């Protein structure tokens, strides 16, 4: 054997991009909602629905285009996020279409069928997803707009005050020719950019300049200012817009990012104390919040000759049991209004897919959040770490407050279940959120550039005996 046959050369090994893994998962993410769509048609009309081919082609086309753009412009991005978002969005479309088959909740007064509109908003969301990946080459560019982000986020949060209340809350704005939008969904992304930029600069002062008292590091008065301002703003949102969900999301997001930036448990304690004090204070005089809390504490109380929506959701979960009644065979229409399509769509999942279906949906959300946290851990720059934590935290808080409200763990907040519930602003904003996380993960997982060649260095050789 020649000497060259026992000698190997160790060169640069590139990290796998995992794009083929993503493509394989996307196939399942499209097939599962298509089978669910067929299942609903068989349950309701005893025949395969006529629109199944269009639905399959449409969802497959959206997923395919998104995959090609990720393969081209973010080749090292996380391979699980896009399939999970596609699967949740596809299942949400199926559930909304399934509820459209109920004449009691598809009346013209309630807005009619909503699946076509949700499909249009989903397409716009994917278009924004593509735009973010194509034009946002480096997430660190967002750091330049820290304070502009703060102004834009405040404007978005304040705008609904000038529009009429709907369902007891001022969280929508109406644009002629477009429809109603919920600016708070976009504000959660923009405010995360502001928090990441602000805390990256101030974290040393917030973490180190403090005094120890009873095991807690007490921040200085000047450093306590930001959290007090955020607390006051969240209270103002709750008072003027009677929007419990957005105020919880807004304040909780800041406390999470503050804790991650400073690693001080005292910030969590202060955050919980301030949020508890604020919620109790507002609940003493705000009637809408009082109603939400009252229904939470007394879900089985008779109201206007019938039970509350919270009680109907409990009956839905109980009726579903472990495996559910089957897609299209539940009675979620009894919840009333469009609630089964928006606030209480998780109750529809619980009734028709049972505890197993609810756990599967929550597992998908948990996996998406875990990939966001993993992205934060892998990010090489402090701004990217904080932004990824903020976006994953905002997503997690939204899932928690909605799922907690529907299952009776906390009072109902009126937010939408990401990707699953009916809501154009929500689905567009969440696609943008996933795109930014993918951009950060692409930067984090991208192999470091090879060092410049040196004439003095030679490649390492391993000589086998």
Coordinates of C-alpha atoms in Angstrom, one line a residue:
X1 CA 0.0 0.0 0.0
X2 CA 1.4 3.3 -0.9
X3 CA 2.0 5.9 1.8
X4 CA -0.5 8.3 0.4
X5 CA -3.3 5.8 1.0
X6 CA -2.8 6.0 4.8
X7 CA -2.8 9.8 4.9
X8 CA -6.0 12.0 5.2
X9 CA -6.2 15.8 5.1
X10 CA -8.4 17.7 7.6
X11 CA -9.9 20.7 5.8
X12 CA -12.8 23.1 6.6
X13 CA -16.1 21.3 7.3
X14 CA -19.2 23.4 6.6
X15 CA -22.2 23.2 9.0
X16 CA -25.2 21.4 7.5
X17 CA -27.9 23.7 6.3
X18 CA -30.8 21.3 7.1
X19 CA -32.8 22.6 4.2
X20 CA -33.7 19.1 3.0
X21 CA -34.9 18.3 6.5
X22 CA -37.1 21.4 6.4
X23 CA -38.5 20.3 3.0
X24 CA -39.4 16.9 4.3
X25 CA -41.1 18.4 7.4
X26 CA -43.0 20.8 5.2
X27 CA -44.5 17.9 3.2
X28 CA -46.0 16.6 6.4
X29 CA -47.0 20.2 7.5
X30 CA -49.1 20.4 4.3
X31 CA -50.5 16.8 4.2
X32 CA -51.8 16.9 7.7
X33 CA -54.1 19.9 7.3
X34 CA -55.3 18.6 3.9
X35 CA -56.3 15.3 5.5
X36 CA -58.0 17.3 8.3
X37 CA -59.9 19.3 5.6
X38 CA -61.1 16.1 4.0
X39 CA -62.1 14.7 7.4
X40 CA -64.3 17.7 8.1
X41 CA -66.0 17.4 4.7
X42 CA -66.7 13.7 5.2
X43 CA -68.1 14.4 8.7
X44 CA -70.3 17.3 7.6
X45 CA -71.5 16.4 4.1
X46 CA -70.4 12.7 3.9
X47 CA -68.3 13.6 0.8
X48 CA -64.8 14.9 0.0
X49 CA -65.1 18.8 -0.1
X50 CA -65.0 20.3 -3.5
X51 CA -62.3 22.8 -2.6
X52 CA -59.7 20.3 -1.3
X53 CA -57.6 20.4 -4.4
X54 CA -57.4 24.2 -4.3
X55 CA -56.7 24.2 -0.6
X56 CA -53.9 21.6 -1.0
X57 CA -52.3 23.5 -4.0
X58 CA -52.6 26.9 -2.2
X59 CA -51.1 25.7 1.1
X60 CA -48.4 23.7 -0.8
X61 CA -47.6 26.7 -3.0
X62 CA -47.2 29.0 0.0
X63 CA -45.0 26.5 1.8
X64 CA -43.0 25.8 -1.3
X65 CA -42.3 29.5 -2.1
X66 CA -41.4 30.1 1.6
X67 CA -39.0 27.2 1.6
X68 CA -37.3 28.3 -1.6
X69 CA -36.8 31.8 -0.3
X70 CA -35.3 30.4 3.0
X71 CA -33.1 28.1 1.0
X72 CA -31.8 31.1 -1.1
X73 CA -31.6 33.9 1.5
X74 CA -31.3 32.2 4.8
X75 CA -29.7 28.8 4.1
X76 CA -28.5 28.1 7.6
X77 CA -31.8 29.1 9.4
X78 CA -33.5 26.8 11.9
X79 CA -35.2 23.9 9.9
X80 CA -38.2 23.5 12.3
X81 CA -39.7 26.9 12.5
X82 CA -41.2 27.2 9.0
X83 CA -42.8 23.7 9.1
X84 CA -44.4 24.4 12.5
X85 CA -45.8 27.8 11.5
X86 CA -47.1 26.2 8.3
X87 CA -48.8 23.4 10.1
X88 CA -50.4 25.7 12.7
X89 CA -51.6 28.1 10.0
X90 CA -53.0 25.2 7.9
X91 CA -54.8 23.7 10.9
X92 CA -56.2 27.1 11.8
X93 CA -57.6 27.5 8.3
X94 CA -59.3 24.1 8.6
X95 CA -60.9 24.9 11.9
X96 CA -62.2 28.3 10.8
X97 CA -63.6 26.7 7.6
X98 CA -65.1 23.9 9.7
X99 CA -66.9 26.5 11.9
X100 CA -68.0 28.4 8.8
X101 CA -70.2 25.3 8.1
X102 CA -72.4 26.3 11.1
X103 CA -75.2 28.6 10.0
X104 CA -75.7 30.0 13.6
X105 CA -72.2 31.6 13.6
X106 CA -71.9 32.4 9.9
X107 CA -74.7 35.0 9.7
X108 CA -74.2 38.3 7.8
X109 CA -74.5 40.1 11.1
X110 CA -71.5 38.1 12.5
X111 CA -69.4 38.7 9.4
X112 CA -70.3 35.6 7.3
X113 CA -67.8 33.0 6.3
X114 CA -64.3 33.9 7.5
X115 CA -62.0 31.2 6.1
X116 CA -61.6 32.9 2.7
X117 CA -60.5 36.1 4.5
X118 CA -58.2 34.2 6.7
X119 CA -56.6 32.6 3.7
X120 CA -56.0 36.0 2.1
X121 CA -54.5 37.4 5.4
X122 CA -52.3 34.2 5.6
X123 CA -51.1 34.9 2.1
X124 CA -50.2 38.5 3.0
X125 CA -48.4 37.1 6.1
X126 CA -46.3 34.8 4.0
X127 CA -45.6 37.7 1.6
X128 CA -44.3 39.8 4.6
X129 CA -42.3 36.7 5.7
X130 CA -40.6 36.6 2.3
X131 CA -40.0 40.3 2.3
X132 CA -38.3 40.3 5.7
X133 CA -36.0 37.4 4.7
X134 CA -35.1 39.0 1.4
X135 CA -34.6 42.6 2.5
X136 CA -33.4 42.2 6.1
X137 CA -29.9 40.9 5.4
X138 CA -28.6 41.4 9.0
X139 CA -30.9 41.6 12.0
X140 CA -28.3 44.0 13.7
X141 CA -29.5 46.7 11.4
X142 CA -32.6 47.0 13.5
X143 CA -30.5 48.2 16.4
X144 CA -30.1 51.5 14.7
X145 CA -33.8 52.2 15.1
X146 CA -34.1 51.6 18.8
X147 CA -35.8 54.9 19.7
X148 CA -37.7 55.2 16.5
X149 CA -39.1 51.7 17.3
X150 CA -40.3 53.0 20.7
X151 CA -42.2 55.9 19.1
X152 CA -43.8 53.7 16.4
X153 CA -44.8 51.1 19.1
X154 CA -46.4 53.8 21.3
X155 CA -48.3 55.2 18.3
X156 CA -49.6 51.8 17.4
X157 CA -50.7 51.2 21.0
X158 CA -52.4 54.6 21.3
X159 CA -54.2 54.6 18.0
X160 CA -57.1 52.3 19.0
X161 CA -58.1 54.8 21.7
X162 CA -59.5 57.0 18.9
X163 CA -61.8 54.3 17.5
X164 CA -65.0 52.9 18.9
X165 CA -64.9 49.9 21.2
X166 CA -65.7 46.5 20.0
X167 CA -66.7 43.6 22.3
X168 CA -65.9 46.0 25.2
X169 CA -62.3 46.7 24.3
X170 CA -60.6 49.4 22.2
X171 CA -58.0 47.3 20.4
X172 CA -59.0 47.7 16.8
X173 CA -58.6 50.5 14.2
X174 CA -60.8 50.6 11.1
X175 CA -59.2 51.4 7.7
X176 CA -61.7 52.1 4.9
X177 CA -61.4 49.6 2.2
X178 CA -59.1 47.3 4.2
X179 CA -61.1 46.5 7.3
X180 CA -60.3 46.2 11.0
X181 CA -56.7 45.8 12.2
X182 CA -55.3 45.2 15.7
X183 CA -52.1 47.4 15.9
X184 CA -51.1 45.7 19.2
X185 CA -50.1 42.6 17.2
X186 CA -47.5 44.6 15.3
X187 CA -46.5 46.6 18.4
X188 CA -45.3 43.5 20.2
X189 CA -42.6 42.9 17.6
X190 CA -41.5 46.6 17.4
X191 CA -41.4 47.0 21.2
X192 CA -39.2 43.9 21.4
X193 CA -36.8 45.6 19.0
X194 CA -36.8 48.7 21.3
X195 CA -36.3 46.7 24.5
X196 CA -33.4 44.7 22.9
X197 CA -31.6 47.9 21.8
X198 CA -32.2 49.7 25.1
X199 CA -31.2 46.9 27.4
X200 CA -28.1 46.1 25.4
X201 CA -26.8 49.6 26.2
X202 CA -28.1 49.8 29.8
X203 CA -27.8 46.3 31.1
X204 CA -24.5 46.8 32.9
X205 CA -25.9 49.7 34.9
X206 CA -29.1 47.8 35.7
X207 CA -27.1 44.6 36.7
X208 CA -24.2 46.0 38.7
X209 CA -25.4 49.3 40.3
X210 CA -27.6 47.8 43.0
X211 CA -27.7 47.1 46.7
X212 CA -28.3 43.7 48.4
X213 CA -31.3 43.6 50.8
X214 CA -32.8 40.3 52.2
X215 CA -31.2 38.3 49.4
X216 CA -32.5 40.5 46.6
X217 CA -30.5 43.1 44.6
X218 CA -32.4 46.3 44.8
X219 CA -31.9 48.6 41.8
X220 CA -31.1 52.2 42.3
X221 CA -33.9 54.7 41.9
X222 CA -32.6 56.0 38.6
X223 CA -32.4 52.5 37.2
X224 CA -35.9 51.6 38.5
X225 CA -37.3 54.4 36.4
X226 CA -37.7 52.4 33.1
X227 CA -39.7 49.5 34.7
X228 CA -41.9 52.1 36.5
X229 CA -42.6 53.9 33.2
X230 CA -43.4 50.6 31.4
X231 CA -45.7 49.6 34.3
X232 CA -47.5 53.0 34.1
X233 CA -47.9 52.6 30.3
X234 CA -49.3 49.1 30.6
X235 CA -51.8 50.4 33.2
X236 CA -52.8 53.2 30.8
X237 CA -53.4 50.7 28.0
X238 CA -55.6 48.6 30.4
X239 CA -57.6 51.7 31.5
X240 CA -58.1 53.5 28.2
X241 CA -58.4 50.5 26.0
X242 CA -59.6 48.0 28.5
X243 CA -57.2 45.5 26.9
X244 CA -56.0 43.1 29.6
X245 CA -54.1 40.9 27.1
X246 CA -51.9 43.6 25.5
X247 CA -51.0 45.2 28.9
X248 CA -50.0 41.7 30.2
X249 CA -48.0 41.1 27.0
X250 CA -46.4 44.5 27.1
X251 CA -45.3 44.4 30.7
X252 CA -44.4 40.7 30.8
X253 CA -42.2 41.1 27.8
X254 CA -40.2 43.9 29.4
X255 CA -39.7 42.0 32.6
X256 CA -38.5 38.8 30.8
X257 CA -36.0 40.7 28.7
X258 CA -34.9 42.7 31.7
X259 CA -34.2 39.5 33.6
X260 CA -32.3 37.9 30.7
X261 CA -30.2 41.0 30.2
X262 CA -29.3 41.5 33.9
X263 CA -29.7 38.0 35.4
X264 CA -31.2 39.6 38.5
X265 CA -34.1 37.7 40.1
X266 CA -35.1 40.9 41.9
X267 CA -36.5 42.3 38.6
X268 CA -38.8 39.3 38.4
X269 CA -40.0 40.0 41.9
X270 CA -40.6 43.7 41.3
X271 CA -42.3 42.8 38.0
X272 CA -44.8 40.4 39.7
X273 CA -45.5 42.8 42.5
X274 CA -46.1 45.7 40.2
X275 CA -48.3 43.7 37.8
X276 CA -50.3 42.3 40.7
X277 CA -50.8 45.7 42.3
X278 CA -51.7 47.3 39.0
X279 CA -54.2 44.6 38.0
X280 CA -56.0 44.8 41.4
X281 CA -56.1 48.6 41.3
X282 CA -57.6 48.7 37.8
X283 CA -60.1 45.9 38.5
X284 CA -61.6 47.9 41.4
X285 CA -63.1 50.5 39.0
X286 CA -62.9 49.2 35.4
X287 CA -66.2 47.4 34.6
X288 CA -65.0 45.4 31.6
X289 CA -62.1 44.0 33.6
X290 CA -64.5 43.3 36.5
X291 CA -66.8 41.4 34.2
X292 CA -63.8 39.3 32.9
X293 CA -62.7 38.5 36.4
X294 CA -66.3 37.8 37.6
X295 CA -66.9 35.3 34.8
X296 CA -63.5 33.7 35.6
X297 CA -64.4 33.3 39.2
X298 CA -68.0 32.2 38.5
X299 CA -68.0 30.4 35.2
X300 CA -71.2 28.4 35.8
X301 CA -73.3 31.4 36.8
X302 CA -76.4 32.0 34.7
X303 CA -76.1 35.1 32.6
X304 CA -79.0 36.6 30.5
X305 CA -80.9 33.4 30.6
X306 CA -77.9 31.2 29.7
X307 CA -74.5 30.2 30.8
X308 CA -71.3 32.2 30.2
X309 CA -69.0 31.6 27.2
X310 CA -66.4 30.4 29.8
X311 CA -68.9 27.7 30.9
X312 CA -69.6 26.7 27.3
X313 CA -65.8 26.3 26.8
X314 CA -65.6 24.1 29.8
X315 CA -68.4 21.9 28.5
X316 CA -66.6 21.6 25.2
X317 CA -63.4 20.4 26.8
X318 CA -65.4 18.0 29.0
X319 CA -67.4 16.7 26.0
X320 CA -64.2 16.1 24.0
X321 CA -62.6 13.9 26.6
X322 CA -59.3 12.2 25.7
X323 CA -59.7 11.7 21.9
X324 CA -62.5 14.1 21.0
X325 CA -65.8 13.8 19.1
X326 CA -64.1 14.0 15.7
X327 CA -63.5 16.8 13.4
X328 CA -66.7 18.5 12.3
X329 CA -68.8 16.6 14.9
X330 CA -68.7 19.0 17.9
X331 CA -71.1 21.7 19.1
X332 CA -68.8 24.6 19.6
X333 CA -71.3 26.8 17.9
X334 CA -73.1 27.0 21.3
X335 CA -70.3 29.2 22.6
X336 CA -71.9 32.1 20.7
X337 CA -70.9 34.8 18.3
X338 CA -67.6 34.4 16.5
X339 CA -65.9 33.4 19.7
X340 CA -65.3 29.8 18.5
X341 CA -63.4 31.2 15.6
X342 CA -61.3 33.7 17.6
X343 CA -61.1 33.7 21.4
X344 CA -62.3 30.2 22.0
X345 CA -61.0 28.3 19.0
X346 CA -58.9 26.2 21.4
X347 CA -62.2 25.0 22.9
X348 CA -63.2 23.7 19.5
X349 CA -59.9 21.8 19.3
X350 CA -60.5 20.3 22.7
X351 CA -64.1 19.2 21.8
X352 CA -63.3 17.7 18.4
X353 CA -59.7 16.4 18.9
X354 CA -59.9 15.9 22.7
X355 CA -57.1 16.3 25.2
X356 CA -54.7 14.6 22.8
X357 CA -55.4 17.3 20.2
X358 CA -55.0 20.2 22.6
X359 CA -51.7 18.7 23.9
X360 CA -50.5 18.3 20.3
X361 CA -51.3 21.9 19.5
X362 CA -49.6 23.1 22.7
X363 CA -46.6 20.9 21.9
X364 CA -46.2 22.6 18.5
X365 CA -46.3 26.0 20.2
X366 CA -43.8 24.9 22.8
X367 CA -41.5 23.6 20.2
X368 CA -41.6 26.8 18.2
X369 CA -40.8 28.8 21.4
X370 CA -38.0 26.4 22.3
X371 CA -36.5 26.9 18.8
X372 CA -36.7 30.7 19.5
X373 CA -34.9 30.3 22.8
X374 CA -32.3 28.0 21.2
X375 CA -31.7 30.7 18.6
X376 CA -31.1 33.2 21.4
X377 CA -28.6 30.9 23.0
X378 CA -26.8 30.4 19.7
X379 CA -26.7 34.1 18.7
X380 CA -23.3 35.6 18.7
X381 CA -24.2 39.2 19.4
X382 CA -26.0 40.6 22.5
X383 CA -28.7 42.4 20.4
X384 CA -29.6 39.2 18.6
X385 CA -29.8 37.3 21.8
X386 CA -32.1 39.8 23.5
X387 CA -34.2 40.2 20.4
X388 CA -34.7 36.4 19.9
X389 CA -35.6 36.1 23.6
X390 CA -38.0 39.0 23.3
X391 CA -39.8 37.6 20.3
X392 CA -39.9 34.0 21.7
X393 CA -41.1 35.5 25.0
X394 CA -43.8 37.6 23.3
X395 CA -45.0 34.5 21.5
X396 CA -45.0 32.4 24.7
X397 CA -46.8 35.0 26.7
X398 CA -49.5 35.3 24.0
X399 CA -50.0 31.5 23.9
X400 CA -50.1 31.4 27.8
X401 CA -52.7 34.2 28.3
X402 CA -55.0 32.8 25.5
X403 CA -54.7 29.2 26.5
X404 CA -54.9 30.1 30.2
X405 CA -58.0 32.2 29.6
X406 CA -59.8 29.5 27.6
X407 CA -59.0 26.7 30.1
X408 CA -60.0 28.9 33.1
X409 CA -56.5 29.2 34.5
X410 CA -56.6 33.1 34.3
X411 CA -59.3 35.6 33.2
X412 CA -59.9 35.7 29.5
X413 CA -57.9 38.5 27.8
X414 CA -59.4 38.8 24.3
X415 CA -56.2 38.0 22.4
X416 CA -55.9 35.6 19.5
X417 CA -54.2 32.2 19.5
X418 CA -51.2 32.7 17.2
X419 CA -51.8 31.2 13.6
X420 CA -54.8 29.2 14.8
X421 CA -57.5 31.8 15.5
X422 CA -59.3 34.1 13.0
X423 CA -57.5 37.4 12.8
X424 CA -55.7 39.1 10.0
X425 CA -53.4 41.3 12.1
X426 CA -52.4 38.3 14.2
X427 CA -51.4 36.0 11.4
X428 CA -49.5 38.7 9.5
X429 CA -47.6 39.8 12.6
X430 CA -46.7 36.2 13.6
X431 CA -45.3 35.4 10.2
X432 CA -43.1 38.5 10.5
X433 CA -42.0 37.4 13.9
X434 CA -41.0 33.9 12.6
X435 CA -39.1 35.5 9.7
X436 CA -37.0 37.7 12.1
X437 CA -36.3 34.6 14.3
X438 CA -35.2 32.7 11.1
X439 CA -32.9 35.6 10.2
X440 CA -31.3 35.6 13.6
X441 CA -30.9 31.8 13.5
X442 CA -29.4 31.9 10.0
X443 CA -26.7 34.4 11.3
X444 CA -26.1 32.3 14.4
X445 CA -25.8 28.9 12.6
X446 CA -23.8 30.3 9.6
X447 CA -20.2 28.9 9.6
X448 CA -17.5 31.4 10.5
X449 CA -15.6 32.6 7.5
X450 CA -12.4 30.7 6.8
X451 CA -9.2 32.5 7.9
X452 CA -7.1 34.2 5.3
X453 CA -4.7 31.8 3.6
X454 CA -1.1 32.1 5.0
X455 CA 1.9 30.9 3.1
X456 CA 3.5 29.9 6.5
X457 CA 0.7 27.6 7.5
X458 CA 0.1 24.2 6.1
X459 CA -3.0 22.0 6.5
X460 CA -2.9 19.5 9.3
X461 CA -2.2 16.0 8.2
X462 CA -3.1 12.8 10.1
X463 CA -0.9 9.8 9.3
X464 CA -2.6 6.5 10.2
X465 CA -0.2 3.7 11.3

